[in-house]
mmCIF file with all atom_site columns, C-alpha atoms in Angstrom:
data_model
loop_
_atom_site.group_PDB
_atom_site.id
_atom_site.type_symbol
_atom_site.label_atom_id
_atom_site.label_alt_id
_atom_site.label_comp_id
_atom_site.label_asym_id
_atom_site.label_entity_id
_atom_site.label_seq_id
_atom_site.pdbx_PDB_ins_code
_atom_site.Cartn_x
_atom_site.Cartn_y
_atom_site.Cartn_z
_atom_site.occupancy
_atom_site.B_iso_or_equiv
_atom_site.pdbx_formal_charge
_atom_site.auth_seq_id
_atom_site.auth_comp_id
_atom_site.auth_asym_id
_atom_site.auth_atom_id
_atom_site.pdbx_PDB_model_num
ATOM 1   C CA . LYS I 1 1   ? 6.749   -14.185 23.105  1.00 86.00 ? 1   LYS I CA 1
ATOM 2   C CA . GLN I 1 2   ? 5.712   -15.804 19.832  1.00 90.00 ? 2   GLN I CA 1
ATOM 3   C CA . GLU I 1 3   ? 8.579   -17.207 17.775  1.00 93.00 ? 3   GLU I CA 1
ATOM 4   C CA . VAL I 1 4   ? 8.282   -18.671 14.284  1.00 95.00 ? 4   VAL I CA 1
ATOM 5   C CA . THR I 1 5   ? 10.868  -21.101 12.954  1.00 96.00 ? 5   THR I CA 1
ATOM 6   C CA . GLN I 1 6   ? 11.194  -22.517 9.462   1.00 96.00 ? 6   GLN I CA 1
ATOM 7   C CA . ILE I 1 7   ? 13.161  -25.637 8.725   1.00 92.00 ? 7   ILE I CA 1
ATOM 8   C CA . PRO I 1 8   ? 15.072  -26.249 6.550   1.00 92.00 ? 8   PRO I CA 1
ATOM 9   C CA . ALA I 1 9   ? 16.632  -22.882 5.788   1.00 94.00 ? 9   ALA I CA 1
ATOM 10  C CA . ALA I 1 10  ? 17.421  -24.053 2.265   1.00 96.00 ? 10  ALA I CA 1
ATOM 11  C CA . LEU I 1 11  ? 16.351  -26.968 0.124   1.00 95.00 ? 11  LEU I CA 1
ATOM 12  C CA . SER I 1 12  ? 17.402  -28.237 -3.303  1.00 97.00 ? 12  SER I CA 1
ATOM 13  C CA . VAL I 1 13  ? 15.309  -30.869 -5.073  1.00 97.00 ? 13  VAL I CA 1
ATOM 14  C CA . PRO I 1 14  ? 15.064  -32.312 -8.591  1.00 97.00 ? 14  PRO I CA 1
ATOM 15  C CA . GLU I 1 15  ? 12.129  -31.337 -10.748 1.00 98.00 ? 15  GLU I CA 1
ATOM 16  C CA . GLY I 1 16  ? 9.016   -33.447 -10.238 1.00 97.00 ? 16  GLY I CA 1
ATOM 17  C CA . GLU I 1 17  ? 9.661   -34.231 -6.581  1.00 97.00 ? 17  GLU I CA 1
ATOM 18  C CA . ASN I 1 18  ? 6.963   -33.714 -3.961  1.00 97.00 ? 18  ASN I CA 1
ATOM 19  C CA . LEU I 1 19  ? 8.250   -31.701 -1.021  1.00 96.00 ? 19  LEU I CA 1
ATOM 20  C CA . VAL I 1 20  ? 7.253   -30.400 2.397   1.00 97.00 ? 20  VAL I CA 1
ATOM 21  C CA . LEU I 1 21  ? 8.272   -27.137 4.013   1.00 97.00 ? 21  LEU I CA 1
ATOM 22  C CA . ASN I 1 22  ? 7.903   -26.793 7.761   1.00 97.00 ? 22  ASN I CA 1
ATOM 23  C CA . CYS I 1 23  ? 6.874   -23.920 10.000  1.00 98.00 ? 23  CYS I CA 1
ATOM 24  C CA . SER I 1 24  ? 6.682   -24.097 13.786  1.00 98.00 ? 24  SER I CA 1
ATOM 25  C CA . PHE I 1 25  ? 5.437   -21.536 16.298  1.00 97.00 ? 25  PHE I CA 1
ATOM 26  C CA . THR I 1 26  ? 5.743   -21.389 20.060  1.00 96.00 ? 26  THR I CA 1
ATOM 27  C CA . ASP I 1 27  ? 2.350   -19.989 21.103  1.00 93.00 ? 27  ASP I CA 1
ATOM 28  C CA . SER I 1 28  ? -0.761  -21.812 19.910  1.00 92.00 ? 28  SER I CA 1
ATOM 29  C CA . ALA I 1 29  ? -2.997  -18.771 20.490  1.00 91.00 ? 29  ALA I CA 1
ATOM 30  C CA . ILE I 1 30  ? -2.921  -17.630 16.890  1.00 92.00 ? 30  ILE I CA 1
ATOM 31  C CA . TYR I 1 31  ? -5.547  -15.961 14.753  1.00 91.00 ? 31  TYR I CA 1
ATOM 32  C CA . ASN I 1 32  ? -4.301  -17.219 11.404  1.00 93.00 ? 32  ASN I CA 1
ATOM 33  C CA . LEU I 1 33  ? -1.241  -18.497 9.562   1.00 95.00 ? 33  LEU I CA 1
ATOM 34  C CA . GLN I 1 34  ? -0.260  -17.340 6.085   1.00 96.00 ? 34  GLN I CA 1
ATOM 35  C CA . TRP I 1 35  ? 2.243   -18.760 3.600   1.00 97.00 ? 35  TRP I CA 1
ATOM 36  C CA . PHE I 1 36  ? 4.010   -16.418 1.194   1.00 97.00 ? 36  PHE I CA 1
ATOM 37  C CA . ARG I 1 37  ? 6.354   -16.762 -1.730  1.00 97.00 ? 37  ARG I CA 1
ATOM 38  C CA . GLN I 1 38  ? 9.130   -14.230 -2.357  1.00 96.00 ? 38  GLN I CA 1
ATOM 39  C CA . ASP I 1 39  ? 11.188  -14.148 -5.533  1.00 95.00 ? 39  ASP I CA 1
ATOM 40  C CA . PRO I 1 40  ? 14.623  -12.463 -5.423  1.00 91.00 ? 40  PRO I CA 1
ATOM 41  C CA . GLY I 1 41  ? 14.292  -8.691  -5.342  1.00 88.00 ? 41  GLY I CA 1
ATOM 42  C CA . LYS I 1 42  ? 10.504  -8.877  -5.280  1.00 91.00 ? 42  LYS I CA 1
ATOM 43  C CA . GLY I 1 43  ? 7.676   -8.484  -2.811  1.00 92.00 ? 43  GLY I CA 1
ATOM 44  C CA . LEU I 1 44  ? 5.756   -11.168 -0.954  1.00 95.00 ? 44  LEU I CA 1
ATOM 45  C CA . THR I 1 45  ? 2.982   -13.004 -2.765  1.00 95.00 ? 45  THR I CA 1
ATOM 46  C CA . SER I 1 46  ? 0.322   -14.664 -0.639  1.00 94.00 ? 46  SER I CA 1
ATOM 47  C CA . LEU I 1 47  ? -0.085  -18.365 -1.339  1.00 96.00 ? 47  LEU I CA 1
ATOM 48  C CA . LEU I 1 48  ? -2.455  -19.683 1.311   1.00 96.00 ? 48  LEU I CA 1
ATOM 49  C CA . LEU I 1 49  ? -4.204  -18.300 4.381   1.00 95.00 ? 49  LEU I CA 1
ATOM 50  C CA . ILE I 1 50  ? -5.381  -20.672 7.118   1.00 95.00 ? 50  ILE I CA 1
ATOM 51  C CA . GLN I 1 51  ? -7.698  -19.404 9.835   1.00 93.00 ? 51  GLN I CA 1
ATOM 52  C CA . SER I 1 52  ? -7.212  -20.773 13.355  1.00 92.00 ? 52  SER I CA 1
ATOM 53  C CA . SER I 1 53  ? -10.416 -22.820 13.063  1.00 93.00 ? 53  SER I CA 1
ATOM 54  C CA . GLN I 1 54  ? -9.245  -24.524 9.865   1.00 95.00 ? 54  GLN I CA 1
ATOM 55  C CA . ARG I 1 55  ? -6.991  -27.535 9.431   1.00 96.00 ? 55  ARG I CA 1
ATOM 56  C CA . GLU I 1 56  ? -5.856  -27.037 5.855   1.00 96.00 ? 56  GLU I CA 1
ATOM 57  C CA . GLN I 1 57  ? -6.129  -25.029 2.661   1.00 96.00 ? 57  GLN I CA 1
ATOM 58  C CA . THR I 1 58  ? -5.410  -26.050 -0.917  1.00 97.00 ? 58  THR I CA 1
ATOM 59  C CA . SER I 1 59  ? -4.582  -24.118 -4.064  1.00 96.00 ? 59  SER I CA 1
ATOM 60  C CA . GLY I 1 60  ? -3.533  -26.014 -7.145  1.00 97.00 ? 60  GLY I CA 1
ATOM 61  C CA . ARG I 1 61  ? -0.367  -27.994 -6.360  1.00 97.00 ? 61  ARG I CA 1
ATOM 62  C CA . LEU I 1 62  ? -0.088  -26.412 -2.922  1.00 98.00 ? 62  LEU I CA 1
ATOM 63  C CA . ASN I 1 63  ? -1.564  -27.699 0.303   1.00 98.00 ? 63  ASN I CA 1
ATOM 64  C CA . ALA I 1 64  ? -1.010  -26.114 3.693   1.00 97.00 ? 64  ALA I CA 1
ATOM 65  C CA . SER I 1 65  ? -1.954  -27.736 6.979   1.00 97.00 ? 65  SER I CA 1
ATOM 66  C CA . LEU I 1 66  ? -2.248  -26.297 10.456  1.00 97.00 ? 66  LEU I CA 1
ATOM 67  C CA . ASP I 1 67  ? -1.972  -28.086 13.798  1.00 96.00 ? 67  ASP I CA 1
ATOM 68  C CA . LYS I 1 68  ? -2.313  -25.468 16.520  1.00 94.00 ? 68  LYS I CA 1
ATOM 69  C CA . SER I 1 69  ? -1.933  -27.912 19.384  1.00 93.00 ? 69  SER I CA 1
ATOM 70  C CA . SER I 1 70  ? 1.538   -28.920 18.235  1.00 95.00 ? 70  SER I CA 1
ATOM 71  C CA . GLY I 1 71  ? 2.441   -25.465 16.935  1.00 96.00 ? 71  GLY I CA 1
ATOM 72  C CA . ARG I 1 72  ? 3.140   -26.639 13.413  1.00 97.00 ? 72  ARG I CA 1
ATOM 73  C CA . SER I 1 73  ? 2.206   -25.927 9.827   1.00 98.00 ? 73  SER I CA 1
ATOM 74  C CA . THR I 1 74  ? 3.415   -27.611 6.668   1.00 98.00 ? 74  THR I CA 1
ATOM 75  C CA . LEU I 1 75  ? 3.359   -26.464 3.061   1.00 97.00 ? 75  LEU I CA 1
ATOM 76  C CA . TYR I 1 76  ? 3.196   -29.368 0.641   1.00 98.00 ? 76  TYR I CA 1
ATOM 77  C CA . ILE I 1 77  ? 4.225   -28.739 -2.968  1.00 98.00 ? 77  ILE I CA 1
ATOM 78  C CA . ALA I 1 78  ? 3.321   -31.483 -5.415  1.00 98.00 ? 78  ALA I CA 1
ATOM 79  C CA . ALA I 1 79  ? 5.274   -32.233 -8.585  1.00 98.00 ? 79  ALA I CA 1
ATOM 80  C CA . SER I 1 80  ? 7.754   -29.384 -8.090  1.00 97.00 ? 80  SER I CA 1
ATOM 81  C CA . GLN I 1 81  ? 8.849   -27.287 -11.085 1.00 97.00 ? 81  GLN I CA 1
ATOM 82  C CA . PRO I 1 82  ? 11.832  -24.958 -11.664 1.00 97.00 ? 82  PRO I CA 1
ATOM 83  C CA . GLY I 1 83  ? 9.370   -22.056 -11.525 1.00 97.00 ? 83  GLY I CA 1
ATOM 84  C CA . ASP I 1 84  ? 8.691   -22.950 -7.886  1.00 98.00 ? 84  ASP I CA 1
ATOM 85  C CA . SER I 1 85  ? 12.215  -21.823 -6.976  1.00 98.00 ? 85  SER I CA 1
ATOM 86  C CA . ALA I 1 86  ? 11.826  -18.985 -4.473  1.00 98.00 ? 86  ALA I CA 1
ATOM 87  C CA . THR I 1 87  ? 11.888  -18.257 -0.761  1.00 97.00 ? 87  THR I CA 1
ATOM 88  C CA . TYR I 1 88  ? 8.816   -19.411 1.133   1.00 98.00 ? 88  TYR I CA 1
ATOM 89  C CA . LEU I 1 89  ? 7.836   -17.618 4.334   1.00 97.00 ? 89  LEU I CA 1
ATOM 90  C CA . CYS I 1 90  ? 5.211   -18.418 6.905   1.00 96.00 ? 90  CYS I CA 1
ATOM 91  C CA . ALA I 1 91  ? 3.646   -15.766 9.108   1.00 95.00 ? 91  ALA I CA 1
ATOM 92  C CA . VAL I 1 92  ? 1.532   -16.054 12.222  1.00 95.00 ? 92  VAL I CA 1
ATOM 93  C CA . LEU I 1 93  ? -1.003  -13.432 13.335  1.00 91.00 ? 93  LEU I CA 1
ATOM 94  C CA . THR I 1 94  ? -1.226  -13.473 17.081  1.00 86.00 ? 94  THR I CA 1
ATOM 95  C CA . GLY I 1 95  ? -3.730  -10.677 17.478  1.00 75.00 ? 95  GLY I CA 1
ATOM 96  C CA . GLY I 1 96  ? -3.225  -7.038  18.256  1.00 72.00 ? 96  GLY I CA 1
ATOM 97  C CA . PHE I 1 97  ? -1.967  -6.515  14.715  1.00 77.00 ? 97  PHE I CA 1
ATOM 98  C CA . LYS I 1 98  ? 1.214   -8.398  15.500  1.00 82.00 ? 98  LYS I CA 1
ATOM 99  C CA . THR I 1 99  ? 2.216   -10.763 12.733  1.00 90.00 ? 99  THR I CA 1
ATOM 100 C CA . ILE I 1 100 ? 5.423   -12.703 13.261  1.00 92.00 ? 100 ILE I CA 1
ATOM 101 C CA . PHE I 1 101 ? 7.319   -13.906 10.211  1.00 94.00 ? 101 PHE I CA 1
ATOM 102 C CA . GLY I 1 102 ? 9.633   -16.856 9.913   1.00 95.00 ? 102 GLY I CA 1
ATOM 103 C CA . ALA I 1 103 ? 13.048  -16.412 8.308   1.00 94.00 ? 103 ALA I CA 1
ATOM 104 C CA . GLY I 1 104 ? 11.964  -18.452 5.282   1.00 96.00 ? 104 GLY I CA 1
ATOM 105 C CA . THR I 1 105 ? 13.027  -21.539 3.373   1.00 97.00 ? 105 THR I CA 1
ATOM 106 C CA . ARG I 1 106 ? 14.966  -20.997 0.138   1.00 97.00 ? 106 ARG I CA 1
ATOM 107 C CA . LEU I 1 107 ? 13.831  -23.578 -2.387  1.00 98.00 ? 107 LEU I CA 1
ATOM 108 C CA . PHE I 1 108 ? 15.732  -24.470 -5.547  1.00 97.00 ? 108 PHE I CA 1
ATOM 109 C CA . VAL I 1 109 ? 14.145  -26.886 -7.995  1.00 98.00 ? 109 VAL I CA 1
ATOM 110 C CA . LYS I 1 110 ? 16.633  -28.308 -10.482 1.00 97.00 ? 110 LYS I CA 1
ATOM 111 C CA . ALA I 1 111 ? 15.542  -28.978 -14.051 1.00 95.00 ? 111 ALA I CA 1
ATOM 112 C CA . ASN S 2 1   ? -4.606  -4.622  -11.020 1.00 62.00 ? 1   ASN S CA 1
ATOM 113 C CA . ALA S 2 2   ? -5.948  -4.291  -7.490  1.00 72.00 ? 2   ALA S CA 1
ATOM 114 C CA . GLY S 2 3   ? -3.317  -4.308  -4.799  1.00 94.00 ? 3   GLY S CA 1
ATOM 115 C CA . VAL S 2 4   ? -0.744  -2.291  -2.898  1.00 96.00 ? 4   VAL S CA 1
ATOM 116 C CA . THR S 2 5   ? 1.386   0.231   -4.770  1.00 96.00 ? 5   THR S CA 1
ATOM 117 C CA . GLN S 2 6   ? 4.652   1.588   -3.389  1.00 97.00 ? 6   GLN S CA 1
ATOM 118 C CA . THR S 2 7   ? 6.780   4.444   -4.689  1.00 96.00 ? 7   THR S CA 1
ATOM 119 C CA . PRO S 2 8   ? 9.622   4.831   -5.335  1.00 97.00 ? 8   PRO S CA 1
ATOM 120 C CA . LYS S 2 9   ? 11.031  1.388   -6.117  1.00 95.00 ? 9   LYS S CA 1
ATOM 121 C CA . PHE S 2 10  ? 14.638  2.434   -5.563  1.00 96.00 ? 10  PHE S CA 1
ATOM 122 C CA . GLN S 2 11  ? 16.231  5.355   -3.728  1.00 97.00 ? 11  GLN S CA 1
ATOM 123 C CA . VAL S 2 12  ? 19.719  6.404   -2.688  1.00 97.00 ? 12  VAL S CA 1
ATOM 124 C CA . LEU S 2 13  ? 20.017  8.987   0.083   1.00 97.00 ? 13  LEU S CA 1
ATOM 125 C CA . LYS S 2 14  ? 22.916  10.708  1.746   1.00 98.00 ? 14  LYS S CA 1
ATOM 126 C CA . THR S 2 15  ? 23.172  10.530  5.517   1.00 98.00 ? 15  THR S CA 1
ATOM 127 C CA . GLY S 2 16  ? 20.984  13.222  7.055   1.00 97.00 ? 16  GLY S CA 1
ATOM 128 C CA . GLN S 2 17  ? 18.655  13.614  4.090   1.00 97.00 ? 17  GLN S CA 1
ATOM 129 C CA . SER S 2 18  ? 14.934  13.101  4.472   1.00 97.00 ? 18  SER S CA 1
ATOM 130 C CA . MET S 2 19  ? 12.409  11.346  2.301   1.00 97.00 ? 19  MET S CA 1
ATOM 131 C CA . THR S 2 20  ? 8.896   9.923   2.295   1.00 98.00 ? 20  THR S CA 1
ATOM 132 C CA . LEU S 2 21  ? 7.949   6.484   1.061   1.00 98.00 ? 21  LEU S CA 1
ATOM 133 C CA . GLN S 2 22  ? 4.458   6.353   -0.385  1.00 97.00 ? 22  GLN S CA 1
ATOM 134 C CA . CYS S 2 23  ? 1.979   3.497   -0.179  1.00 98.00 ? 23  CYS S CA 1
ATOM 135 C CA . ALA S 2 24  ? -1.554  3.223   -1.529  1.00 98.00 ? 24  ALA S CA 1
ATOM 136 C CA . GLN S 2 25  ? -4.023  0.340   -1.614  1.00 97.00 ? 25  GLN S CA 1
ATOM 137 C CA . ASP S 2 26  ? -7.220  0.045   -3.613  1.00 95.00 ? 26  ASP S CA 1
ATOM 138 C CA . MET S 2 27  ? -8.771  -2.945  -1.829  1.00 94.00 ? 27  MET S CA 1
ATOM 139 C CA . ASN S 2 28  ? -10.692 -0.880  0.740   1.00 93.00 ? 28  ASN S CA 1
ATOM 140 C CA . HIS S 2 29  ? -8.653  -2.431  3.556   1.00 94.00 ? 29  HIS S CA 1
ATOM 141 C CA . ASN S 2 30  ? -8.815  -0.790  6.964   1.00 94.00 ? 30  ASN S CA 1
ATOM 142 C CA . SER S 2 31  ? -5.382  -1.796  8.265   1.00 94.00 ? 31  SER S CA 1
ATOM 143 C CA . MET S 2 32  ? -2.016  -0.905  6.794   1.00 96.00 ? 32  MET S CA 1
ATOM 144 C CA . TYR S 2 33  ? 1.566   -1.686  7.794   1.00 96.00 ? 33  TYR S CA 1
ATOM 145 C CA . TRP S 2 34  ? 5.179   -0.769  7.133   1.00 98.00 ? 34  TRP S CA 1
ATOM 146 C CA . TYR S 2 35  ? 7.871   -3.449  7.398   1.00 97.00 ? 35  TYR S CA 1
ATOM 147 C CA . ARG S 2 36  ? 11.576  -3.489  6.760   1.00 97.00 ? 36  ARG S CA 1
ATOM 148 C CA . GLN S 2 37  ? 13.405  -6.583  5.564   1.00 96.00 ? 37  GLN S CA 1
ATOM 149 C CA . ASP S 2 38  ? 17.083  -7.090  6.291   1.00 94.00 ? 38  ASP S CA 1
ATOM 150 C CA . PRO S 2 39  ? 19.323  -10.119 5.651   1.00 87.00 ? 39  PRO S CA 1
ATOM 151 C CA . GLY S 2 40  ? 19.395  -12.339 8.720   1.00 82.00 ? 40  GLY S CA 1
ATOM 152 C CA . MET S 2 41  ? 16.731  -10.252 10.489  1.00 83.00 ? 41  MET S CA 1
ATOM 153 C CA . GLY S 2 42  ? 13.655  -11.179 8.514   1.00 86.00 ? 42  GLY S CA 1
ATOM 154 C CA . LEU S 2 43  ? 10.650  -8.877  8.318   1.00 93.00 ? 43  LEU S CA 1
ATOM 155 C CA . ARG S 2 44  ? 10.200  -6.421  11.176  1.00 94.00 ? 44  ARG S CA 1
ATOM 156 C CA . LEU S 2 45  ? 7.201   -4.177  11.781  1.00 95.00 ? 45  LEU S CA 1
ATOM 157 C CA . ILE S 2 46  ? 7.991   -0.456  11.862  1.00 97.00 ? 46  ILE S CA 1
ATOM 158 C CA . TYR S 2 47  ? 4.533   1.105   12.249  1.00 97.00 ? 47  TYR S CA 1
ATOM 159 C CA . TYR S 2 48  ? 0.988   0.106   11.578  1.00 96.00 ? 48  TYR S CA 1
ATOM 160 C CA . SER S 2 49  ? -2.387  1.773   11.211  1.00 96.00 ? 49  SER S CA 1
ATOM 161 C CA . ALA S 2 50  ? -5.314  -0.291  12.449  1.00 93.00 ? 50  ALA S CA 1
ATOM 162 C CA . SER S 2 51  ? -7.788  2.062   10.780  1.00 93.00 ? 51  SER S CA 1
ATOM 163 C CA . GLU S 2 52  ? -7.973  5.497   9.239   1.00 93.00 ? 52  GLU S CA 1
ATOM 164 C CA . GLY S 2 53  ? -6.930  8.093   11.789  1.00 91.00 ? 53  GLY S CA 1
ATOM 165 C CA . THR S 2 54  ? -4.849  5.774   13.984  1.00 95.00 ? 54  THR S CA 1
ATOM 166 C CA . THR S 2 55  ? -1.173  4.801   13.960  1.00 97.00 ? 55  THR S CA 1
ATOM 167 C CA . ASP S 2 56  ? 0.906   2.736   16.366  1.00 96.00 ? 56  ASP S CA 1
ATOM 168 C CA . LYS S 2 57  ? 4.528   1.763   16.816  1.00 96.00 ? 57  LYS S CA 1
ATOM 169 C CA . GLY S 2 58  ? 5.758   -1.636  15.858  1.00 94.00 ? 58  GLY S CA 1
ATOM 170 C CA . GLU S 2 59  ? 8.974   -3.409  16.724  1.00 92.00 ? 59  GLU S CA 1
ATOM 171 C CA . VAL S 2 60  ? 11.476  -0.932  15.227  1.00 96.00 ? 60  VAL S CA 1
ATOM 172 C CA . PRO S 2 61  ? 9.913   2.578   15.066  1.00 97.00 ? 61  PRO S CA 1
ATOM 173 C CA . ASN S 2 62  ? 12.954  4.706   15.951  1.00 97.00 ? 62  ASN S CA 1
ATOM 174 C CA . GLY S 2 63  ? 13.971  7.101   13.183  1.00 97.00 ? 63  GLY S CA 1
ATOM 175 C CA . TYR S 2 64  ? 10.638  6.870   11.361  1.00 98.00 ? 64  TYR S CA 1
ATOM 176 C CA . ASN S 2 65  ? 7.312   8.647   11.303  1.00 98.00 ? 65  ASN S CA 1
ATOM 177 C CA . VAL S 2 66  ? 4.092   7.705   9.544   1.00 98.00 ? 66  VAL S CA 1
ATOM 178 C CA . SER S 2 67  ? 0.948   9.367   8.297   1.00 97.00 ? 67  SER S CA 1
ATOM 179 C CA . ARG S 2 68  ? -2.338  7.692   7.486   1.00 96.00 ? 68  ARG S CA 1
ATOM 180 C CA . LEU S 2 69  ? -3.474  10.278  4.969   1.00 90.00 ? 69  LEU S CA 1
ATOM 181 C CA . ASN S 2 70  ? -6.820  8.593   4.267   1.00 95.00 ? 70  ASN S CA 1
ATOM 182 C CA . LYS S 2 71  ? -8.126  5.039   4.051   1.00 96.00 ? 71  LYS S CA 1
ATOM 183 C CA . ARG S 2 72  ? -6.080  4.338   0.920   1.00 97.00 ? 72  ARG S CA 1
ATOM 184 C CA . GLU S 2 73  ? -2.723  5.924   1.738   1.00 97.00 ? 73  GLU S CA 1
ATOM 185 C CA . PHE S 2 74  ? -0.111  5.288   4.422   1.00 98.00 ? 74  PHE S CA 1
ATOM 186 C CA . SER S 2 75  ? 3.260   7.030   4.143   1.00 98.00 ? 75  SER S CA 1
ATOM 187 C CA . LEU S 2 76  ? 6.557   6.416   5.919   1.00 98.00 ? 76  LEU S CA 1
ATOM 188 C CA . ARG S 2 77  ? 8.967   9.296   6.528   1.00 98.00 ? 77  ARG S CA 1
ATOM 189 C CA . LEU S 2 78  ? 12.648  9.233   7.340   1.00 97.00 ? 78  LEU S CA 1
ATOM 190 C CA . GLU S 2 79  ? 13.474  12.632  8.831   1.00 93.00 ? 79  GLU S CA 1
ATOM 191 C CA . SER S 2 80  ? 17.271  12.245  8.946   1.00 96.00 ? 80  SER S CA 1
ATOM 192 C CA . ALA S 2 81  ? 18.408  9.112   7.165   1.00 97.00 ? 81  ALA S CA 1
ATOM 193 C CA . ALA S 2 82  ? 21.163  6.965   8.660   1.00 98.00 ? 82  ALA S CA 1
ATOM 194 C CA . PRO S 2 83  ? 23.153  4.106   7.080   1.00 97.00 ? 83  PRO S CA 1
ATOM 195 C CA . SER S 2 84  ? 21.403  1.719   9.495   1.00 97.00 ? 84  SER S CA 1
ATOM 196 C CA . GLN S 2 85  ? 18.178  2.477   7.634   1.00 98.00 ? 85  GLN S CA 1
ATOM 197 C CA . THR S 2 86  ? 19.508  0.891   4.463   1.00 98.00 ? 86  THR S CA 1
ATOM 198 C CA . SER S 2 87  ? 16.936  -1.825  3.849   1.00 97.00 ? 87  SER S CA 1
ATOM 199 C CA . VAL S 2 88  ? 14.041  -2.984  1.732   1.00 97.00 ? 88  VAL S CA 1
ATOM 200 C CA . TYR S 2 89  ? 10.766  -1.466  2.880   1.00 98.00 ? 89  TYR S CA 1
ATOM 201 C CA . PHE S 2 90  ? 7.429   -3.143  2.340   1.00 98.00 ? 90  PHE S CA 1
ATOM 202 C CA . CYS S 2 91  ? 3.953   -1.778  2.786   1.00 98.00 ? 91  CYS S CA 1
ATOM 203 C CA . ALA S 2 92  ? 1.066   -4.175  3.418   1.00 96.00 ? 92  ALA S CA 1
ATOM 204 C CA . SER S 2 93  ? -2.650  -4.044  4.081   1.00 95.00 ? 93  SER S CA 1
ATOM 205 C CA . SER S 2 94  ? -5.256  -6.348  5.580   1.00 93.00 ? 94  SER S CA 1
ATOM 206 C CA . GLU S 2 95  ? -8.960  -6.513  6.385   1.00 89.00 ? 95  GLU S CA 1
ATOM 207 C CA . PRO S 2 96  ? -10.866 -8.425  9.084   1.00 79.00 ? 96  PRO S CA 1
ATOM 208 C CA . GLY S 2 97  ? -13.564 -9.418  6.611   1.00 77.00 ? 97  GLY S CA 1
ATOM 209 C CA . GLN S 2 98  ? -10.905 -11.195 4.581   1.00 78.00 ? 98  GLN S CA 1
ATOM 210 C CA . GLY S 2 99  ? -9.451  -13.134 7.485   1.00 80.00 ? 99  GLY S CA 1
ATOM 211 C CA . TRP S 2 100 ? -6.728  -10.573 8.119   1.00 82.00 ? 100 TRP S CA 1
ATOM 212 C CA . GLY S 2 101 ? -4.652  -11.978 5.281   1.00 88.00 ? 101 GLY S CA 1
ATOM 213 C CA . TYR S 2 102 ? -1.878  -9.631  4.234   1.00 93.00 ? 102 TYR S CA 1
ATOM 214 C CA . THR S 2 103 ? -1.358  -8.164  0.763   1.00 94.00 ? 103 THR S CA 1
ATOM 215 C CA . PHE S 2 104 ? 2.111   -6.723  0.186   1.00 95.00 ? 104 PHE S CA 1
ATOM 216 C CA . GLY S 2 105 ? 3.470   -4.091  -2.140  1.00 96.00 ? 105 GLY S CA 1
ATOM 217 C CA . SER S 2 106 ? 6.525   -4.742  -4.297  1.00 95.00 ? 106 SER S CA 1
ATOM 218 C CA . GLY S 2 107 ? 8.898   -2.893  -1.990  1.00 96.00 ? 107 GLY S CA 1
ATOM 219 C CA . THR S 2 108 ? 11.257  0.092   -1.926  1.00 97.00 ? 108 THR S CA 1
ATOM 220 C CA . ARG S 2 109 ? 14.975  -0.631  -1.919  1.00 97.00 ? 109 ARG S CA 1
ATOM 221 C CA . LEU S 2 110 ? 16.628  2.186   0.051   1.00 98.00 ? 110 LEU S CA 1
ATOM 222 C CA . THR S 2 111 ? 20.356  2.767   0.351   1.00 97.00 ? 111 THR S CA 1
ATOM 223 C CA . VAL S 2 112 ? 21.739  5.413   2.711   1.00 98.00 ? 112 VAL S CA 1
ATOM 224 C CA . VAL S 2 113 ? 25.355  6.370   2.055   1.00 97.00 ? 113 VAL S CA 1
#
């Protein structure tokens, strides 16, 4: 059974710091991995989608990597800003329309 | 703006009442999903529709029914609401031609008293 774990559960950093959020999964037979952002009381906004054949994706200050063999993905946020404060979730599509979500990392960027 | 639209945004029900949560997408996606999000439990799949005319159970289907009305619309019905169904409900859609990436609606916050 696929399990998705995100560490740390919460993170507080000063503005301007570069940071890495981690996502691990137990079964390497995935179709894709997607990173989302969720603001309090809001829906999930897609940040980056990595197909199983890809190693990384970039969008602005965000870079996500995927290493299927080790069952890991990282989300790198450069030059963090207070507006980056949110919960970040990773999700793994294992096929058969079954996407497993991690519990998320709550990020707080201090001004 | 293109995306997934959910109605209502908030709802309070009494135990035993019924209601339907509406979801519509305008991205021409084939697949649609209903999730619930609870503190400490994360996102759990209730039902999904791989394509128009098909629906299947997810992880937590008990107490719910769904209807894929057409390609755009996928509704979730609570026939007899229970306090355990207090949650935030999200609808999502995806498409193979777009790498199966999910697009989510803004959610419905449901309280059953």
